[in-house]
Coordinates of N, CA and C in Angstrom, one line a residue:
M1 N 2.2 -8.0 15.5 CA 3.1 -8.1 14.4 C 2.2 -8.2 13.1
L2 N 2.4 -7.4 12.1 CA 1.6 -7.4 10.9 C 2.1 -8.5 9.9
F3 N 3.4 -8.6 9.7 CA 4.0 -9.5 8.8 C 5.0 -10.4 9.5
A4 N 5.4 -11.5 8.9 CA 6.5 -12.4 9.4 C 7.7 -11.6 9.6
P5 N 8.6 -11.9 10.5 CA 9.8 -11.1 10.7 C 10.7 -11.0 9.5
D6 N 10.8 -12.1 8.7 CA 11.7 -12.0 7.5 C 11.1 -11.2 6.5
T7 N 9.8 -11.1 6.4 CA 9.1 -10.2 5.5 C 9.4 -8.7 5.9
E8 N 9.3 -8.4 7.2 CA 9.6 -7.1 7.6 C 11.0 -6.7 7.3
V9 N 11.9 -7.6 7.6 CA 13.3 -7.3 7.3 C 13.5 -7.0 5.8
A10 N 12.9 -7.8 4.9 CA 13.0 -7.6 3.5 C 12.4 -6.3 3.1
L11 N 11.3 -6.0 3.6 CA 10.6 -4.7 3.3 C 11.4 -3.5 3.7
R12 N 12.0 -3.6 4.9 CA 12.9 -2.5 5.3 C 14.1 -2.4 4.4
S13 N 14.7 -3.5 3.9 CA 15.8 -3.5 3.0 C 15.4 -2.9 1.7
I14 N 14.2 -3.1 1.2 CA 13.7 -2.5 0.0 C 13.7 -1.0 0.2
V15 N 13.1 -0.5 1.3 CA 13.1 0.9 1.6 C 14.5 1.5 1.6
H16 N 15.4 0.8 2.3 CA 16.8 1.3 2.3 C 17.4 1.4 0.9
L17 N 17.2 0.3 0.1 CA 17.7 0.3 -1.2 C 17.1 1.4 -2.1
I18 N 15.8 1.6 -2.1 CA 15.2 2.6 -2.9 C 15.7 4.0 -2.4
N19 N 15.8 4.2 -1.1 CA 16.2 5.5 -0.6 C 17.7 5.8 -0.8
T20 N 18.5 4.9 -1.3 CA 19.8 5.2 -1.7 C 19.8 6.2 -2.9
A21 N 18.7 6.4 -3.5 CA 18.6 7.3 -4.6 C 17.5 8.4 -4.3
A22 N 17.3 8.7 -3.1 CA 16.2 9.6 -2.8 C 16.7 11.1 -2.9
N23 N 15.8 11.9 -3.2 CA 16.0 13.4 -3.2 C 17.2 13.8 -4.1
G24 N 17.3 13.2 -5.2 CA 18.4 13.6 -6.2 C 19.8 13.1 -5.9
G25 N 19.9 12.4 -4.8 CA 21.2 11.9 -4.4 C 21.4 10.5 -4.9
D26 N 22.5 9.9 -4.7 CA 22.8 8.5 -4.9 C 23.9 8.0 -4.1
S27 N 23.6 7.2 -3.1 CA 24.7 6.7 -2.2 C 25.1 5.3 -2.6
L28 N 24.8 4.9 -3.8 CA 25.1 3.6 -4.3 C 25.8 3.7 -5.7
T29 N 27.0 4.4 -5.7 CA 27.7 4.7 -6.9 C 28.9 3.8 -7.2
T30 N 29.4 3.2 -6.1 CA 30.6 2.4 -6.3 C 30.4 1.0 -5.7
V31 N 31.3 0.1 -6.1 CA 31.2 -1.3 -5.6 C 31.4 -1.3 -4.1
E32 N 32.2 -0.4 -3.6 CA 32.4 -0.2 -2.1 C 31.1 0.2 -1.5
D33 N 30.3 1.1 -2.1 CA 29.0 1.6 -1.6 C 28.1 0.4 -1.5
L34 N 28.1 -0.4 -2.5 CA 27.2 -1.6 -2.6 C 27.6 -2.6 -1.4
E35 N 28.9 -2.8 -1.3 CA 29.4 -3.7 -0.2 C 28.9 -3.2 1.2
A36 N 29.1 -1.9 1.4 CA 28.7 -1.3 2.7 C 27.2 -1.5 2.9
F37 N 26.4 -1.3 1.8 CA 24.9 -1.4 1.9 C 24.6 -2.9 2.3
L38 N 25.2 -3.8 1.5 CA 24.9 -5.2 1.8 C 25.3 -5.7 3.2
D39 N 26.4 -5.2 3.7 CA 26.8 -5.5 5.0 C 25.8 -4.9 6.0
A40 N 25.4 -3.7 5.8 CA 24.5 -3.0 6.8 C 23.1 -3.8 6.8
E41 N 22.7 -4.3 5.6 CA 21.5 -5.0 5.5 C 21.6 -6.5 5.9
Q42 N 22.8 -6.9 6.2 CA 23.2 -8.3 6.6 C 22.7 -9.3 5.5
F43 N 23.0 -8.9 4.2 CA 22.6 -9.7 3.1 C 23.6 -10.8 2.9
T44 N 23.2 -12.0 2.8 CA 24.1 -13.2 2.7 C 24.2 -13.7 1.3
G45 N 25.1 -14.6 1.1 CA 25.2 -15.2 -0.2 C 26.4 -14.7 -0.9
S46 N 26.7 -15.2 -2.1 CA 27.8 -14.8 -2.9 C 27.7 -13.4 -3.4
R47 N 28.9 -12.8 -3.6 CA 29.0 -11.5 -4.2 C 30.2 -11.5 -5.2
I48 N 30.0 -10.9 -6.3 CA 31.1 -10.8 -7.3 C 31.9 -9.6 -7.1
K49 N 31.3 -8.6 -6.5 CA 32.0 -7.3 -6.2 C 32.5 -6.6 -7.5
S50 N 31.6 -6.5 -8.5 CA 31.9 -5.9 -9.8 C 31.0 -4.8 -10.1
T51 N 31.5 -4.0 -11.1 CA 30.6 -2.9 -11.5 C 29.3 -3.4 -12.2
A52 N 29.4 -4.6 -12.9 CA 28.2 -5.2 -13.5 C 27.2 -5.6 -12.4
E53 N 27.7 -6.1 -11.3 CA 26.8 -6.4 -10.2 C 26.2 -5.2 -9.6
L54 N 27.0 -4.1 -9.5 CA 26.4 -2.8 -9.0 C 25.4 -2.3 -9.9
R55 N 25.6 -2.4 -11.3 CA 24.6 -1.9 -12.2 C 23.3 -2.7 -12.1
S56 N 23.4 -4.0 -11.9 CA 22.2 -4.8 -11.8 C 21.4 -4.5 -10.6
V57 N 22.1 -4.2 -9.5 CA 21.4 -3.8 -8.2 C 20.7 -2.4 -8.4
R58 N 21.4 -1.5 -9.1 CA 20.8 -0.2 -9.4 C 19.6 -0.3 -10.3
R59 N 19.6 -1.3 -11.2 CA 18.5 -1.5 -12.1 C 17.3 -2.0 -11.2
L60 N 17.6 -3.0 -10.3 CA 16.6 -3.5 -9.4 C 16.0 -2.4 -8.6
R61 N 16.9 -1.5 -8.1 CA 16.4 -0.4 -7.3 C 15.4 0.4 -8.0
S62 N 15.6 0.7 -9.3 CA 14.6 1.4 -10.1 C 13.3 0.6 -10.3
E63 N 13.4 -0.7 -10.5 CA 12.2 -1.5 -10.6 C 11.4 -1.5 -9.4
L64 N 12.1 -1.6 -8.2 CA 11.4 -1.6 -6.9 C 10.8 -0.3 -6.6
A65 N 11.5 0.8 -7.0 CA 10.9 2.1 -6.8 C 9.7 2.4 -7.6
A66 N 9.7 1.8 -8.8 CA 8.5 2.0 -9.7 C 7.3 1.3 -9.1
L67 N 7.5 0.1 -8.5 CA 6.3 -0.6 -8.0 C 5.9 -0.2 -6.6
W68 N 6.8 0.5 -5.9 CA 6.5 0.8 -4.5 C 5.2 1.4 -4.2
S69 N 4.8 2.4 -4.9 CA 3.5 3.1 -4.5 C 2.5 2.9 -5.6
G70 N 2.7 1.8 -6.4 CA 1.7 1.5 -7.4 C 0.5 0.8 -6.9
D71 N -0.4 0.4 -7.8 CA -1.5 -0.3 -7.5 C -1.2 -1.8 -7.4
P72 N -2.0 -2.6 -6.7 CA -1.7 -4.0 -6.5 C -1.6 -4.8 -7.8
D73 N -2.4 -4.5 -8.8 CA -2.3 -5.3 -10.1 C -0.9 -5.1 -10.7
T74 N -0.5 -3.8 -10.8 CA 0.8 -3.5 -11.4 C 1.9 -4.1 -10.6
A75 N 1.8 -4.0 -9.2 CA 2.9 -4.5 -8.4 C 2.9 -6.0 -8.5
A76 N 1.8 -6.7 -8.6 CA 1.8 -8.1 -8.8 C 2.5 -8.5 -10.1
K77 N 2.3 -7.8 -11.2 CA 3.0 -8.1 -12.4 C 4.5 -8.0 -12.3
S78 N 4.9 -6.9 -11.6 CA 6.3 -6.7 -11.4 C 6.9 -7.8 -10.5
V79 N 6.2 -8.2 -9.5 CA 6.7 -9.2 -8.6 C 6.8 -10.5 -9.3
N80 N 5.8 -10.8 -10.1 CA 5.8 -12.1 -10.9 C 7.0 -12.1 -11.9
K81 N 7.3 -10.9 -12.5 CA 8.4 -10.8 -13.4 C 9.8 -11.0 -12.7
L82 N 9.9 -10.4 -11.5 CA 11.1 -10.6 -10.7 C 11.3 -12.1 -10.3
L83 N 10.2 -12.8 -10.0 CA 10.3 -14.2 -9.6 C 10.7 -15.0 -10.8
A84 N 10.0 -14.8 -11.9 CA 10.2 -15.6 -13.1 C 11.7 -15.3 -13.7
D85 N 12.1 -14.1 -13.7 CA 13.5 -13.8 -14.1 C 14.5 -14.5 -13.3
A86 N 14.3 -14.7 -12.0 CA 15.3 -15.4 -11.2 C 15.0 -16.9 -11.1
R87 N 14.0 -17.4 -11.8 CA 13.6 -18.8 -11.8 C 13.5 -19.2 -10.3
A88 N 12.7 -18.5 -9.6 CA 12.6 -18.7 -8.1 C 11.9 -20.0 -7.8
L89 N 12.4 -20.6 -6.7 CA 11.8 -21.8 -6.2 C 11.8 -21.7 -4.7
P90 N 10.7 -21.2 -4.1 CA 10.6 -21.0 -2.7 C 10.9 -22.2 -1.8
Q91 N 11.7 -22.0 -0.8 CA 12.0 -23.1 0.2 C 12.3 -22.5 1.5
L92 N 12.0 -23.2 2.6 CA 12.3 -22.8 3.9 C 13.8 -23.1 4.2
V93 N 14.5 -22.1 4.8 CA 15.9 -22.3 5.1 C 16.2 -21.7 6.5
K94 N 17.3 -22.2 7.1 CA 17.7 -21.7 8.4 C 19.2 -21.6 8.3
H95 N 19.8 -20.4 8.5 CA 21.2 -20.2 8.4 C 21.7 -19.0 9.3
D96 N 23.0 -19.0 9.6 CA 23.6 -18.0 10.4 C 22.7 -17.8 11.6
H97 N 22.4 -16.5 11.9 CA 21.6 -16.2 13.1 C 20.1 -16.2 12.8
W98 N 19.7 -16.5 11.6 CA 18.3 -16.4 11.2 C 17.6 -17.7 11.5
D99 N 16.4 -17.6 12.0 CA 15.6 -18.8 12.2 C 14.9 -19.2 10.9
W100 N 14.0 -20.1 10.8 CA 13.3 -20.5 9.6 C 12.7 -19.3 8.9
H101 N 13.0 -19.2 7.6 CA 12.5 -18.2 6.7 C 12.6 -18.6 5.3
L102 N 12.0 -17.9 4.4 CA 11.9 -18.3 3.0 C 13.1 -17.7 2.2
H103 N 13.6 -18.6 1.3 CA 14.5 -18.2 0.3 C 13.9 -18.8 -1.0
A104 N 14.2 -18.1 -2.1 CA 13.6 -18.7 -3.4 C 14.7 -18.8 -4.4
T105 N 16.0 -18.5 -4.0 CA 17.1 -18.7 -4.9 C 18.2 -19.3 -4.1
T106 N 19.2 -19.8 -4.8 CA 20.4 -20.4 -4.1 C 21.3 -19.2 -3.6
P107 N 22.2 -19.5 -2.7 CA 23.1 -18.5 -2.2 C 24.1 -18.1 -3.3
E108 N 24.2 -18.9 -4.3 CA 25.2 -18.6 -5.4 C 24.5 -17.9 -6.6
A109 N 23.2 -17.7 -6.6 CA 22.5 -17.0 -7.6 C 23.0 -15.5 -7.7
P110 N 22.9 -14.9 -8.9 CA 23.4 -13.5 -9.0 C 22.7 -12.6 -7.9
L111 N 23.5 -11.7 -7.4 CA 23.1 -10.8 -6.3 C 21.7 -10.1 -6.6
A112 N 21.6 -9.5 -7.8 CA 20.3 -8.8 -8.1 C 19.2 -9.8 -8.1
D113 N 19.4 -11.0 -8.6 CA 18.3 -12.0 -8.6 C 17.9 -12.3 -7.2
R114 N 18.9 -12.5 -6.3 CA 18.6 -12.9 -4.9 C 17.9 -11.7 -4.2
M115 N 18.4 -10.5 -4.4 CA 17.7 -9.3 -3.8 C 16.3 -9.1 -4.4
G116 N 16.2 -9.2 -5.7 CA 14.9 -9.1 -6.3 C 13.9 -10.1 -5.9
T117 N 14.3 -11.3 -5.7 CA 13.4 -12.4 -5.3 C 13.0 -12.2 -3.8
E118 N 14.0 -11.8 -3.0 CA 13.6 -11.5 -1.6 C 12.6 -10.4 -1.5
A119 N 12.8 -9.4 -2.3 CA 11.9 -8.2 -2.3 C 10.5 -8.7 -2.8
A120 N 10.5 -9.5 -3.9 CA 9.3 -10.0 -4.4 C 8.5 -10.8 -3.4
M121 N 9.2 -11.7 -2.7 CA 8.5 -12.5 -1.7 C 7.9 -11.7 -0.6
A122 N 8.6 -10.6 -0.2 CA 8.0 -9.8 0.8 C 6.8 -9.0 0.3
I123 N 6.9 -8.5 -0.9 CA 5.8 -7.7 -1.5 C 4.6 -8.6 -1.7
I124 N 4.8 -9.9 -2.0 CA 3.7 -10.8 -2.1 C 2.9 -10.8 -0.9
D125 N 3.5 -10.8 0.3 CA 2.8 -10.8 1.6 C 2.0 -9.5 1.7
V126 N 2.6 -8.4 1.3 CA 1.9 -7.1 1.4 C 0.7 -7.1 0.5
I127 N 0.8 -7.5 -0.7 CA -0.3 -7.6 -1.7 C -1.4 -8.5 -1.2
R128 N -1.0 -9.7 -0.8 CA -2.0 -10.7 -0.3 C -2.7 -10.2 0.9
S129 N -2.1 -9.4 1.7 CA -2.7 -8.9 3.0 C -3.6 -7.6 2.7
G130 N -3.6 -7.1 1.5 CA -4.3 -5.9 1.2 C -3.7 -4.7 1.9
E131 N -2.4 -4.7 2.0 CA -1.7 -3.7 2.8 C -0.8 -2.8 2.0
M132 N -1.1 -2.6 0.7 CA -0.2 -1.8 -0.2 C -0.2 -0.3 0.3
A133 N -1.2 0.1 1.0 CA -1.2 1.5 1.5 C -0.1 1.7 2.5
R134 N 0.5 0.7 3.0 CA 1.6 0.8 4.0 C 2.9 1.2 3.3
M135 N 2.9 1.0 2.0 CA 4.1 1.4 1.1 C 3.8 2.7 0.5
R136 N 4.4 3.8 0.9 CA 4.1 5.1 0.4 C 5.4 6.0 0.3
V137 N 5.2 7.2 -0.2 CA 6.2 8.1 -0.4 C 6.1 9.1 0.7
C138 N 7.3 9.6 1.2 CA 7.3 10.6 2.3 C 6.4 11.8 2.0
A139 N 5.7 12.2 3.1 CA 4.7 13.3 3.0 C 5.3 14.7 2.9
A140 N 6.6 14.8 3.2 CA 7.3 16.1 3.1 C 7.3 16.5 1.6
D141 N 7.0 17.8 1.4 CA 6.9 18.4 0.1 C 8.2 18.3 -0.7
D142 N 9.3 18.3 0.0 CA 10.6 18.4 -0.7 C 11.4 17.0 -0.6
C143 N 10.7 15.9 -0.4 CA 11.3 14.6 -0.2 C 10.6 13.6 -1.1
D144 N 11.4 12.7 -1.7 CA 10.8 11.7 -2.6 C 11.2 10.3 -2.1
A145 N 11.7 10.2 -0.8 CA 12.1 8.9 -0.2 C 10.8 8.1 0.0
V146 N 11.0 6.8 0.1 CA 9.8 6.0 0.4 C 9.7 5.7 1.9
V147 N 8.5 5.3 2.3 CA 8.2 5.0 3.7 C 7.5 3.7 3.8
L148 N 7.9 2.9 4.7 CA 7.2 1.6 5.1 C 6.5 1.9 6.4
D149 N 5.2 1.9 6.4 CA 4.4 2.1 7.6 C 4.0 0.8 8.3
L150 N 4.7 0.4 9.3 CA 4.4 -0.8 10.0 C 3.7 -0.4 11.4
S151 N 3.3 0.9 11.5 CA 2.6 1.3 12.8 C 1.2 0.6 12.8
R152 N 0.8 0.4 14.0 CA -0.5 -0.2 14.3 C -1.6 0.6 13.7
N153 N -1.5 1.9 13.8 CA -2.6 2.8 13.3 C -2.4 3.4 12.0
R154 N -1.4 2.9 11.2 CA -1.1 3.3 9.9 C -0.9 4.9 9.8
S155 N -0.1 5.4 10.7 CA 0.0 6.8 10.8 C 1.4 7.4 10.4
K156 N 2.3 6.5 10.0 CA 3.6 7.0 9.6 C 3.6 7.7 8.3
L157 N 4.0 9.0 8.3 CA 3.9 9.8 7.1 C 5.3 10.1 6.5
Y158 N 6.3 10.1 7.3 CA 7.6 10.7 6.9 C 8.7 9.6 6.9
C159 N 9.6 9.8 6.1 CA 10.7 8.8 5.9 C 11.7 8.9 7.0
D160 N 12.7 8.0 7.0 CA 13.7 7.9 8.0 C 15.1 8.4 7.4
T161 N 15.0 9.0 6.3 CA 16.3 9.4 5.6 C 16.9 10.7 6.2
G162 N 16.1 11.5 6.9 CA 16.6 12.7 7.4 C 15.7 13.2 8.5
N163 N 15.3 14.4 8.5 CA 14.5 14.9 9.6 C 13.2 15.5 9.0
C164 N 12.6 14.8 8.1 CA 11.4 15.3 7.4 C 10.3 15.5 8.4
A165 N 10.0 14.6 9.3 CA 9.0 14.7 10.3 C 9.2 15.9 11.2
N166 N 10.5 16.0 11.7 CA 10.8 17.2 12.6 C 10.6 18.5 11.9
R167 N 11.0 18.6 10.6 CA 10.8 19.9 9.9 C 9.4 20.2 9.7
A168 N 8.5 19.2 9.4 CA 7.1 19.4 9.2 C 6.5 19.8 10.5
H169 N 6.9 19.2 11.6 CA 6.3 19.6 12.9 C 6.7 21.0 13.3
V170 N 7.9 21.3 13.1 CA 8.4 22.7 13.4 C 7.6 23.7 12.6
A171 N 7.5 23.4 11.3 CA 6.8 24.4 10.4 C 5.3 24.5 10.8
A172 N 4.7 23.4 11.2 CA 3.3 23.5 11.7 C 3.2 24.3 13.0
Y173 N 4.2 24.1 13.9 CA 4.2 24.9 15.1 C 4.3 26.4 14.9
R174 N 5.3 26.7 14.0 CA 5.5 28.1 13.6 C 4.3 28.7 13.0
A175 N 3.6 28.0 12.1 CA 2.4 28.5 11.5 C 1.3 28.7 12.5
R176 N 1.1 27.8 13.5 CA 0.1 28.0 14.5 C 0.5 29.2 15.4
K177 N 1.7 29.3 15.7 CA 2.2 30.5 16.5 C 1.9 31.8 15.8
A178 N 2.2 31.8 14.5 CA 2.0 33.0 13.7 C 0.5 33.4 13.6
A179 N -0.3 32.3 13.6 CA -1.7 32.5 13.4 C -2.4 32.9 14.8
G180 N -1.6 32.9 15.9 CA -2.1 33.3 17.2 C -2.5 32.1 18.0
G181 N -2.2 30.9 17.6 CA -2.4 29.7 18.4 C -1.2 29.6 19.3
E182 N -1.3 28.6 20.2 CA -0.2 28.3 21.1 C 0.5 29.5 21.7

């Protein structure tokens, strides 16, 4: 295991959030979309279920996308801003089916603050571990989704939003076949 379980969960949630706007699409356009996303990610705490809350989460998505494949110095500044804006105060908590993990906001804090703080806390671990290279963009030429590489050998190149890896492997096979290989 590279990161603590709650860090990996938060990092995957960041990927899923950023990828709601991948490849020119947007699957986070309504309050209902946001609710479905939060339920799928098992995100706890209060929800207002308003268009203002949706707008704030979409703004957060843009901030996280901007820092995703950046350098550690820029990412650290973004993380510090997210934490300061939410007036974060890290603490160990245990609730629902989750064992001990970090929270840095109250369950009643605004949704985007809670999501941003959770993302920031996870990215802190990535930066401190010198593992920013695990946060990348899909290697497919026609895809701009992000990828979290938690593989042991740092070999994950393609996103999980579609079939980018499969398309790349099929294209490589056909190219080898056309060139007289295989």
